CSV table of C-alpha atoms in Angstrom, one decimal:
chain,number,residue,atom,x,y,z
A,242,UNK,CA,65.5,64.0,56.9
A,243,UNK,CA,68.6,66.3,56.9
A,244,UNK,CA,69.2,68.3,60.3
A,245,UNK,CA,70.2,71.9,60.1
A,246,UNK,CA,73.9,72.5,60.6
A,247,UNK,CA,75.0,73.3,64.2
A,248,UNK,CA,75.9,76.8,64.2
A,249,UNK,CA,76.9,76.9,67.9
A,250,UNK,CA,80.1,75.2,67.1
A,251,UNK,CA,82.9,76.4,64.7
A,252,UNK,CA,85.0,73.9,62.8
A,253,UNK,CA,88.7,73.8,63.8
A,254,UNK,CA,91.1,75.0,61.2
A,255,UNK,CA,94.9,74.3,61.4
A,256,UNK,CA,96.8,76.8,63.4
A,257,UNK,CA,97.8,79.8,61.3
A,258,UNK,CA,99.5,82.7,62.9
A,259,UNK,CA,98.5,85.0,60.0
A,260,UNK,CA,94.8,84.1,60.1
A,261,UNK,CA,92.5,87.2,59.7
A,262,UNK,CA,90.3,88.3,62.5
A,263,UNK,CA,87.2,87.0,60.8
A,264,UNK,CA,88.6,83.4,61.0
A,265,UNK,CA,90.0,83.5,64.6
A,266,UNK,CA,87.1,81.5,65.9
A,267,UNK,CA,88.5,78.6,63.8
A,268,UNK,CA,91.9,78.6,65.5
A,269,UNK,CA,93.0,76.0,68.0
A,270,UNK,CA,93.1,77.4,71.5
A,271,UNK,CA,96.2,75.2,72.4
A,272,UNK,CA,98.2,76.6,69.7
A,273,UNK,CA,97.4,80.3,70.8
A,274,UNK,CA,97.7,79.8,74.4
A,275,UNK,CA,101.0,77.9,74.0
A,276,UNK,CA,102.2,80.7,71.7
A,277,UNK,CA,101.2,83.2,74.3
A,278,UNK,CA,102.8,81.3,77.2
A,279,UNK,CA,106.2,80.9,75.2
A,280,UNK,CA,106.4,84.4,74.0
A,281,UNK,CA,105.5,86.0,77.3
A,282,UNK,CA,107.9,83.7,79.2
A,283,UNK,CA,110.7,84.4,76.9
A,284,UNK,CA,110.1,88.1,77.3
A,285,UNK,CA,110.2,88.0,81.1
A,286,UNK,CA,113.2,85.6,81.1
A,287,UNK,CA,115.2,87.5,78.7
A,288,UNK,CA,114.6,90.8,80.9
A,289,UNK,CA,115.6,88.9,84.0
A,290,UNK,CA,118.6,87.5,82.4
A,291,UNK,CA,119.8,90.9,81.8
A,292,UNK,CA,120.0,91.5,85.5
A,293,UNK,CA,121.3,88.0,86.4
A,294,UNK,CA,118.1,86.5,87.8
A,295,UNK,CA,116.0,83.7,86.6
A,296,UNK,CA,112.1,83.5,86.7
A,297,UNK,CA,112.2,80.6,89.1
A,298,UNK,CA,114.3,82.7,91.4
A,299,UNK,CA,111.6,85.4,91.3
A,300,UNK,CA,109.0,82.8,92.1
A,301,UNK,CA,110.9,81.6,95.1
A,302,UNK,CA,111.5,85.2,96.5
A,303,UNK,CA,107.8,86.0,96.0
A,304,UNK,CA,106.7,82.6,97.5
A,305,UNK,CA,108.8,83.1,100.7
A,306,UNK,CA,107.9,86.8,101.0
A,307,UNK,CA,104.0,86.4,100.7
A,308,UNK,CA,103.4,83.1,102.7
A,309,UNK,CA,101.6,83.6,105.9
A,310,UNK,CA,104.3,81.6,107.7
A,311,UNK,CA,107.9,81.2,106.8
A,312,UNK,CA,108.0,78.0,104.7
A,313,UNK,CA,110.4,75.2,105.0
A,314,UNK,CA,112.8,74.4,102.0
A,315,UNK,CA,110.6,71.2,101.4
A,316,UNK,CA,107.4,73.3,101.3
A,317,UNK,CA,108.9,75.8,98.7
A,318,UNK,CA,109.9,72.8,96.6
A,319,UNK,CA,106.6,71.0,96.8
A,320,UNK,CA,104.6,74.1,96.0
A,321,UNK,CA,106.6,75.4,93.2
A,322,UNK,CA,107.7,72.3,91.4
A,323,UNK,CA,104.6,72.1,89.3
A,324,UNK,CA,105.6,75.4,87.7
A,325,UNK,CA,109.2,74.5,87.1
A,326,UNK,CA,111.1,73.0,84.2
A,327,UNK,CA,111.9,69.8,86.2
A,328,UNK,CA,111.8,68.2,89.6
A,329,UNK,CA,115.1,69.4,90.8
A,330,UNK,CA,114.9,73.2,89.6
A,331,UNK,CA,113.3,74.8,92.7
A,332,UNK,CA,115.6,73.0,95.2
A,333,UNK,CA,118.5,74.4,93.2
A,334,UNK,CA,117.0,77.8,93.2
A,335,UNK,CA,116.7,77.8,97.0
A,336,UNK,CA,120.4,76.8,97.2
A,337,UNK,CA,121.5,79.5,94.6
A,338,UNK,CA,119.4,82.3,96.6
A,339,UNK,CA,120.8,81.0,99.8
A,340,UNK,CA,124.4,81.3,98.3
A,341,UNK,CA,123.5,84.8,97.1
A,342,UNK,CA,122.5,85.6,100.7
A,343,UNK,CA,119.0,86.5,99.5
A,344,UNK,CA,117.4,83.8,101.5
A,345,UNK,CA,118.4,82.4,105.0
A,346,UNK,CA,117.4,79.6,107.1
A,347,UNK,CA,116.1,80.7,110.6
A,348,UNK,CA,116.7,78.8,113.8
A,349,UNK,CA,113.5,76.7,113.0
A,350,UNK,CA,114.9,75.8,109.5
A,351,UNK,CA,112.4,77.9,107.9
A,352,UNK,CA,113.1,80.2,104.8
A,353,UNK,CA,113.2,84.0,105.2
A,354,UNK,CA,114.3,86.8,102.9
A,355,UNK,CA,117.3,88.7,103.9
A,356,UNK,CA,117.2,92.6,103.4
A,357,UNK,CA,119.2,92.0,100.2
A,358,UNK,CA,116.8,89.4,99.0
A,359,UNK,CA,113.8,91.7,99.8
A,360,UNK,CA,115.6,94.6,97.8
A,361,UNK,CA,116.1,92.2,95.0
A,362,UNK,CA,112.5,91.0,95.0
A,363,UNK,CA,111.3,94.7,94.8
A,364,UNK,CA,113.5,95.4,91.9
A,365,UNK,CA,112.4,92.4,90.1
A,366,UNK,CA,108.7,93.2,90.9
A,367,UNK,CA,109.2,96.5,89.2
A,368,UNK,CA,110.9,94.8,86.2
A,369,UNK,CA,108.0,92.4,85.9
A,370,UNK,CA,105.6,95.2,86.1
A,371,UNK,CA,107.4,97.0,83.2
A,372,UNK,CA,107.1,93.9,81.2
A,373,UNK,CA,103.5,93.3,82.0
A,374,UNK,CA,102.8,96.8,80.7
A,375,UNK,CA,104.4,96.1,77.5
A,376,UNK,CA,102.5,92.8,77.1
A,377,UNK,CA,99.2,94.5,78.1
A,378,UNK,CA,99.5,97.6,75.9
A,379,UNK,CA,96.3,98.4,74.2
A,380,UNK,CA,94.4,95.9,76.4
A,381,UNK,CA,92.1,97.2,79.1
A,382,UNK,CA,91.5,95.3,82.3
A,383,UNK,CA,87.9,94.3,81.3
A,384,UNK,CA,89.2,92.8,78.0
A,385,UNK,CA,92.0,90.9,80.0
A,386,UNK,CA,89.6,89.6,82.5
A,387,UNK,CA,87.2,88.4,79.8
A,388,UNK,CA,90.2,86.5,78.1
A,389,UNK,CA,91.1,84.9,81.3
A,390,UNK,CA,87.4,83.9,82.2
A,391,UNK,CA,87.4,82.1,78.8
A,392,UNK,CA,90.5,80.4,79.3
A,393,UNK,CA,89.5,79.3,82.7
A,394,UNK,CA,86.1,78.0,81.3
A,395,UNK,CA,88.1,76.0,78.7
A,396,UNK,CA,90.3,74.5,81.3
A,397,UNK,CA,87.3,73.5,83.5
A,398,UNK,CA,85.6,72.0,80.4
A,399,UNK,CA,88.7,70.0,79.5
A,400,UNK,CA,89.2,68.9,83.0
A,401,UNK,CA,85.6,67.7,83.5
A,402,UNK,CA,85.9,65.7,80.3
A,403,UNK,CA,89.1,64.2,81.3
A,404,UNK,CA,87.6,63.2,84.7
A,405,UNK,CA,84.4,61.7,83.1
A,406,UNK,CA,86.4,59.8,80.6
A,407,UNK,CA,88.7,58.2,83.2
A,408,UNK,CA,85.6,57.1,85.1
A,409,UNK,CA,84.4,55.1,82.1
A,410,UNK,CA,87.5,53.0,81.7
């Protein structure tokens, strides 16, 4: 006896940037999320390069600014390295920002923003907000939240399966 087809799942098609809306459900999320990441990151990094700043520098300035306690250099490196392009990038960024006098070490060897560093961070925040507005054009908050919830669920599903499969080995 033949079972009815499972209509709760859509077959995966090869990635196609020109696919029509009616076929989007067949597209691989990895392709589209990767393309979104690369495109948005390039937009931000290009805008920051025009003012001689890097995205990791912005991360460090924000991280130091919004930590409840002034962090040590090692804490900043440990906490931001997972976002970075390599294991040494964040340490170098701390050095760059210290050399620029945007960061300083206090008497306890904790990092703090200087006045110039805070002014730069505020300018960068405005720049990032402008770029965010470009990227979010035509997308309401409700639609954006829905998209992130879907991605968050997919991540949780993939992590759950990965955990389950490592337990079976």
